[in-house]
PDB file of C-alpha atoms in Angstrom:
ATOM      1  CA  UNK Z   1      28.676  43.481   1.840  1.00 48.00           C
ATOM      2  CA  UNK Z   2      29.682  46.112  -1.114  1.00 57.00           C
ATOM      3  CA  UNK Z   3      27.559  46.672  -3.827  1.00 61.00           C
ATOM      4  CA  UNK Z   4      29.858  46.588  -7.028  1.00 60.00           C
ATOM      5  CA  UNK Z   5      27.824  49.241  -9.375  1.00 66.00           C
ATOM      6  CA  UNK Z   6      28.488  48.070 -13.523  1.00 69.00           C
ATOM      7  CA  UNK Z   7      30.577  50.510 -15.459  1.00 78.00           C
ATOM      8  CA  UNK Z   8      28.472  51.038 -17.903  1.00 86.00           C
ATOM      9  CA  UNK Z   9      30.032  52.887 -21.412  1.00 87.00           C
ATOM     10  CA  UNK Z  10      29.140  56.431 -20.486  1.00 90.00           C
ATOM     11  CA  UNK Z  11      30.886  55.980 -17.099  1.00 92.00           C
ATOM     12  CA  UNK Z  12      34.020  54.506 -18.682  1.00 92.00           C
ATOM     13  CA  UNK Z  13      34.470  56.637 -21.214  1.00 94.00           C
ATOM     14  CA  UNK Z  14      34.410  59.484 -18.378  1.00 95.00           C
ATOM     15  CA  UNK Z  15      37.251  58.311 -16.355  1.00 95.00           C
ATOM     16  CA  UNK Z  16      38.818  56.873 -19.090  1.00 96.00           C
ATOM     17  CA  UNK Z  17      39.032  60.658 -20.622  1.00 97.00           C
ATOM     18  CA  UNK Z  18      39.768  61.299 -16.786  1.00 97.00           C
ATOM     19  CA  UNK Z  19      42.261  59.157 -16.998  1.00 97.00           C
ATOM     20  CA  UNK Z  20      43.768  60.454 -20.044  1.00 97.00           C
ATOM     21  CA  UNK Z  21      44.087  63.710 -18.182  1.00 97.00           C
ATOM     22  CA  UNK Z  22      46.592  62.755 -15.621  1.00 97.00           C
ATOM     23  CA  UNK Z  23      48.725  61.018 -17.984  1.00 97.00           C
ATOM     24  CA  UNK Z  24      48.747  63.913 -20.285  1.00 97.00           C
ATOM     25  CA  UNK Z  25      49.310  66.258 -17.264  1.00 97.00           C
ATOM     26  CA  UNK Z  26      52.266  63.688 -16.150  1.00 96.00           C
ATOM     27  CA  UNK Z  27      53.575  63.558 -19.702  1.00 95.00           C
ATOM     28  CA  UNK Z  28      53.689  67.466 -19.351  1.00 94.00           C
ATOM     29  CA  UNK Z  29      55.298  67.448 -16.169  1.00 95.00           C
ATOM     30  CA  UNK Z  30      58.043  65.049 -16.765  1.00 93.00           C
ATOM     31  CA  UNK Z  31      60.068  67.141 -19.028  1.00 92.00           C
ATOM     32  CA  UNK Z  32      60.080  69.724 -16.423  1.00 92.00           C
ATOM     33  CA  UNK Z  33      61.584  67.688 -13.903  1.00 92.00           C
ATOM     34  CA  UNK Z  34      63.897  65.839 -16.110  1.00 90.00           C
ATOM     35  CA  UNK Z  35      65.215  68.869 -18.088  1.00 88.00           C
ATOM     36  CA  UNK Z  36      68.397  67.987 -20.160  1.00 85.00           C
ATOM     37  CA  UNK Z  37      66.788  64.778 -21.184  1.00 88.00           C
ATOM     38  CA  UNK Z  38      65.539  63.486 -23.922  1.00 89.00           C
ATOM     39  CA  UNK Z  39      62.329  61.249 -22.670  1.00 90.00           C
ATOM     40  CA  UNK Z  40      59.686  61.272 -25.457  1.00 93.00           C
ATOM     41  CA  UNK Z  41      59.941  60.292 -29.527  1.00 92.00           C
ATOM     42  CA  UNK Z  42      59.449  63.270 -31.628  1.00 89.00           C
ATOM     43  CA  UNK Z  43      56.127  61.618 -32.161  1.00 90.00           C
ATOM     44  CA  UNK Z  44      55.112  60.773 -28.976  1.00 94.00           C
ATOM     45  CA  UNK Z  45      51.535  62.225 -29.311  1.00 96.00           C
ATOM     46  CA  UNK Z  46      50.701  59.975 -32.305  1.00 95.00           C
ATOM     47  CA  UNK Z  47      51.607  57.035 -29.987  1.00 95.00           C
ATOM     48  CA  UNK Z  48      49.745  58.145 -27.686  1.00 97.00           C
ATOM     49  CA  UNK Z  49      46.672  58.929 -29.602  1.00 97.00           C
ATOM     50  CA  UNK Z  50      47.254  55.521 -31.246  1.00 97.00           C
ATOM     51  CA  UNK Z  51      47.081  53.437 -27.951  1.00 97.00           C
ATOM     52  CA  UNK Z  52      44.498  55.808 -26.362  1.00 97.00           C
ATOM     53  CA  UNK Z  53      42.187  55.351 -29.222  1.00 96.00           C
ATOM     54  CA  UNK Z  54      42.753  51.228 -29.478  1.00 96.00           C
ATOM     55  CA  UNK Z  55      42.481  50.547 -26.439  1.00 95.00           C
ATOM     56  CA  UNK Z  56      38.912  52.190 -25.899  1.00 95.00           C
ATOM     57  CA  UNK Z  57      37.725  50.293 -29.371  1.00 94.00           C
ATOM     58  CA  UNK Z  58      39.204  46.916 -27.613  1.00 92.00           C
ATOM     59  CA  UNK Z  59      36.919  48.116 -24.893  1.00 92.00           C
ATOM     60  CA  UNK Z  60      33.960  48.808 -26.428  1.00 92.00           C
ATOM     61  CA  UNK Z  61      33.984  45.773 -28.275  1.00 88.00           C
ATOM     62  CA  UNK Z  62      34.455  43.817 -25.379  1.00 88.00           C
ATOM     63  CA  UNK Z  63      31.061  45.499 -23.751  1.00 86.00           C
ATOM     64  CA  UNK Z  64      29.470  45.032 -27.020  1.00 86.00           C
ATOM     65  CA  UNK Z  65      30.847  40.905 -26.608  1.00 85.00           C
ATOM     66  CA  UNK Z  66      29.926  40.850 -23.066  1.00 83.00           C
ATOM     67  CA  UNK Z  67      26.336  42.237 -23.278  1.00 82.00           C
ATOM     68  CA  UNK Z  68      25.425  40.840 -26.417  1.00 85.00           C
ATOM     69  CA  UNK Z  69      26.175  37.006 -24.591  1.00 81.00           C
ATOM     70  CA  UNK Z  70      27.436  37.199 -21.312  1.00 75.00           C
ATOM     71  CA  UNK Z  71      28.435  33.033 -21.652  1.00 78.00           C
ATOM     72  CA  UNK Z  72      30.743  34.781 -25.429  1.00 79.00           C
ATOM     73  CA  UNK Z  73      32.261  37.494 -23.294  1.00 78.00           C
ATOM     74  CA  UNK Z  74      35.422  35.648 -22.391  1.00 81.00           C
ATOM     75  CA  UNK Z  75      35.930  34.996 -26.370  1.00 86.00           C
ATOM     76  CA  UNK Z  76      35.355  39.076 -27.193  1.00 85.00           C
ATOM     77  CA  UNK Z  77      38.005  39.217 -24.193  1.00 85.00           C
ATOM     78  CA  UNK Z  78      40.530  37.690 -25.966  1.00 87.00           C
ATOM     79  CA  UNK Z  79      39.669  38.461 -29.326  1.00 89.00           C
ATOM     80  CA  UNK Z  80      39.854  41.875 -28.189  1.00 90.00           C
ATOM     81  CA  UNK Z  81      43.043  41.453 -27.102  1.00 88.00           C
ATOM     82  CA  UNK Z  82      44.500  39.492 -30.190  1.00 91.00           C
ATOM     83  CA  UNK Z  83      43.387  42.392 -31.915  1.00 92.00           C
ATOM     84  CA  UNK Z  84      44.669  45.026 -30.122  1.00 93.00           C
ATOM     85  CA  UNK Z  85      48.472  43.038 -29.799  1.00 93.00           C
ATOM     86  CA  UNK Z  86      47.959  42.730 -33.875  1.00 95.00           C
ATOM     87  CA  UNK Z  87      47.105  46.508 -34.564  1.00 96.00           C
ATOM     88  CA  UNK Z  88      50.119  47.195 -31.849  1.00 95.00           C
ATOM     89  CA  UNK Z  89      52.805  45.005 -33.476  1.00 95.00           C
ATOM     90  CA  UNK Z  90      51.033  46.816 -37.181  1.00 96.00           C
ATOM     91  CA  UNK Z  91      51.939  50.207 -36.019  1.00 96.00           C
ATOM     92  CA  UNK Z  92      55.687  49.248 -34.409  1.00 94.00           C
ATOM     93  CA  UNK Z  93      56.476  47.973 -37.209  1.00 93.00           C
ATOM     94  CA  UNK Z  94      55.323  50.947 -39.315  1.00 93.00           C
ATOM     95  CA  UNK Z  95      56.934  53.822 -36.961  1.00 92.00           C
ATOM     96  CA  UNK Z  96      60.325  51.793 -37.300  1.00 89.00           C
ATOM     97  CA  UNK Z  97      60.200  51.887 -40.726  1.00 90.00           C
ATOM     98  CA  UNK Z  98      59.076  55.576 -40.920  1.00 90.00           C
ATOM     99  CA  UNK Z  99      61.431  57.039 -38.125  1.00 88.00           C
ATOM    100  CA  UNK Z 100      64.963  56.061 -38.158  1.00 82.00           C
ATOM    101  CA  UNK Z 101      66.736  56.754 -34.563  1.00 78.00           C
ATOM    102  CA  UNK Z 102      65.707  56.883 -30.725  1.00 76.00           C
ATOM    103  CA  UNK Z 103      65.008  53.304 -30.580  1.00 84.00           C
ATOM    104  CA  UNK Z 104      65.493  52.509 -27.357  1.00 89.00           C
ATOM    105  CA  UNK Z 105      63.235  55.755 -26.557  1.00 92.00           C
ATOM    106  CA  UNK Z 106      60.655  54.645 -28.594  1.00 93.00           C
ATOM    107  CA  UNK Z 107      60.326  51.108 -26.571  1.00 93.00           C
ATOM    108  CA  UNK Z 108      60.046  52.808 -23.163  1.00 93.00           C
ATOM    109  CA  UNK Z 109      57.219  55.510 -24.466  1.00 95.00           C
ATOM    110  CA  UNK Z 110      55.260  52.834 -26.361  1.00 95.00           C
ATOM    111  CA  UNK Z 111      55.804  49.779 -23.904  1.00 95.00           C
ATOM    112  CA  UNK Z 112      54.809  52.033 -20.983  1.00 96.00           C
ATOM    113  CA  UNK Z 113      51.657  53.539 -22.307  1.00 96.00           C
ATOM    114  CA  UNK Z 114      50.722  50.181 -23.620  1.00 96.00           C
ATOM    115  CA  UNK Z 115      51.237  48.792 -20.029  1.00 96.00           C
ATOM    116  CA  UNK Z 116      49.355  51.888 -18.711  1.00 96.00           C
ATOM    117  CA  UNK Z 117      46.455  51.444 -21.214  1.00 96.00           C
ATOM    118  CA  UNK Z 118      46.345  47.886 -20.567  1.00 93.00           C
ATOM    119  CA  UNK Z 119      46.370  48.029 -16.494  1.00 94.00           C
ATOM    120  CA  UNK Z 120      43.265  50.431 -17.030  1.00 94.00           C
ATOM    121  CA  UNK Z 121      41.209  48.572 -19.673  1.00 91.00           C
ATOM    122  CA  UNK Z 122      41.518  45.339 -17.858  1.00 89.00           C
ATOM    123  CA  UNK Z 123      40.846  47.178 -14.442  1.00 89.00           C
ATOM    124  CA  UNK Z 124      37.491  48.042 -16.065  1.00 88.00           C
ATOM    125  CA  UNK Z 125      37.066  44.753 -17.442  1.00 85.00           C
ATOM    126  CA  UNK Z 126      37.766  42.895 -13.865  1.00 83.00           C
ATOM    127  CA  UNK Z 127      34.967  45.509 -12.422  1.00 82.00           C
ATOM    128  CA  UNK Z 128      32.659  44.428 -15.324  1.00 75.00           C
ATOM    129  CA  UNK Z 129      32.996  40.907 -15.079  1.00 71.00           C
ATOM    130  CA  UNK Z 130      32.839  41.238 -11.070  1.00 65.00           C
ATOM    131  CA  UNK Z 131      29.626  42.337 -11.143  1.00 55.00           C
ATOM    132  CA  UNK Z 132      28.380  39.521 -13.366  1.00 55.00           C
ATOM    133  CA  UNK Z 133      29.586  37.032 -11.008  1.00 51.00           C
ATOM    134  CA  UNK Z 134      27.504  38.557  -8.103  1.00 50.00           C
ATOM    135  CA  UNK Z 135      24.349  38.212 -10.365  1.00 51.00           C
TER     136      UNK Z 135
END
């Protein structure tokens, strides 16, 4: 049988940074390959920053939820996520205002690093909540 070892917050927070890494290095690389293009907002890097640094707070409040009262966990889950959808739909609605143009650019960047963010945190979560069940 496989021993599932807990992420604890140090660990995360070094592949998460890991994980930051590659998509910065594939955000670097894509322009490259795709020259002539336009792929990226103007301000991509304040999206990115934006979901990078929201989804680790929805994080660490969730680890915060889950090891204060493992039976609450499932309500910092969600309340996590409410929160993090809330801040999301705050700041789309705020960059549309701001920036006029590239619309339909701005969806794909922000709808695939939210995806991308998401897929991660949750992966983490999954591994988290794994190794409760085992207990």
């Amino acid at each position: 049988m496989q021993r599932i070892i807990p992420l604890t917050l140090a660990k995360f927070t070094s592949i998460y940074l890991i994980f930051i890494g590659v998509l910065i290095g594939v955000v670097a690389v894509l322009p490259l390959v795709f020259s002539g293009l336009q792929l990226f907002v103007p301000n991509f890097w304040l999206v990115f920053g934006f979901l990078a640094g929201i989804t680790y707070i929805a994080y660490l409040l969730v680890d915060i939820g889950i090891k204060r009262d493992p039976e609450v966990g499932v309500m910092a889950i969600m309340g996590s996520i409410a929160i993090k959808m809330l801040f999301c739909m705050a700041f789309v609605l705020i960059y549309s205002i701001k920036v006029k143009g590239s619309g339909l650019i701005f969806m794909l960047n922000f709808f695939s690093l939210y995806l991308l963010f998401s897929a991660f945190e949750i992966y983490c979560l999954l591994r988290n909540l794994r190794h409760q069940n085992l207990k």
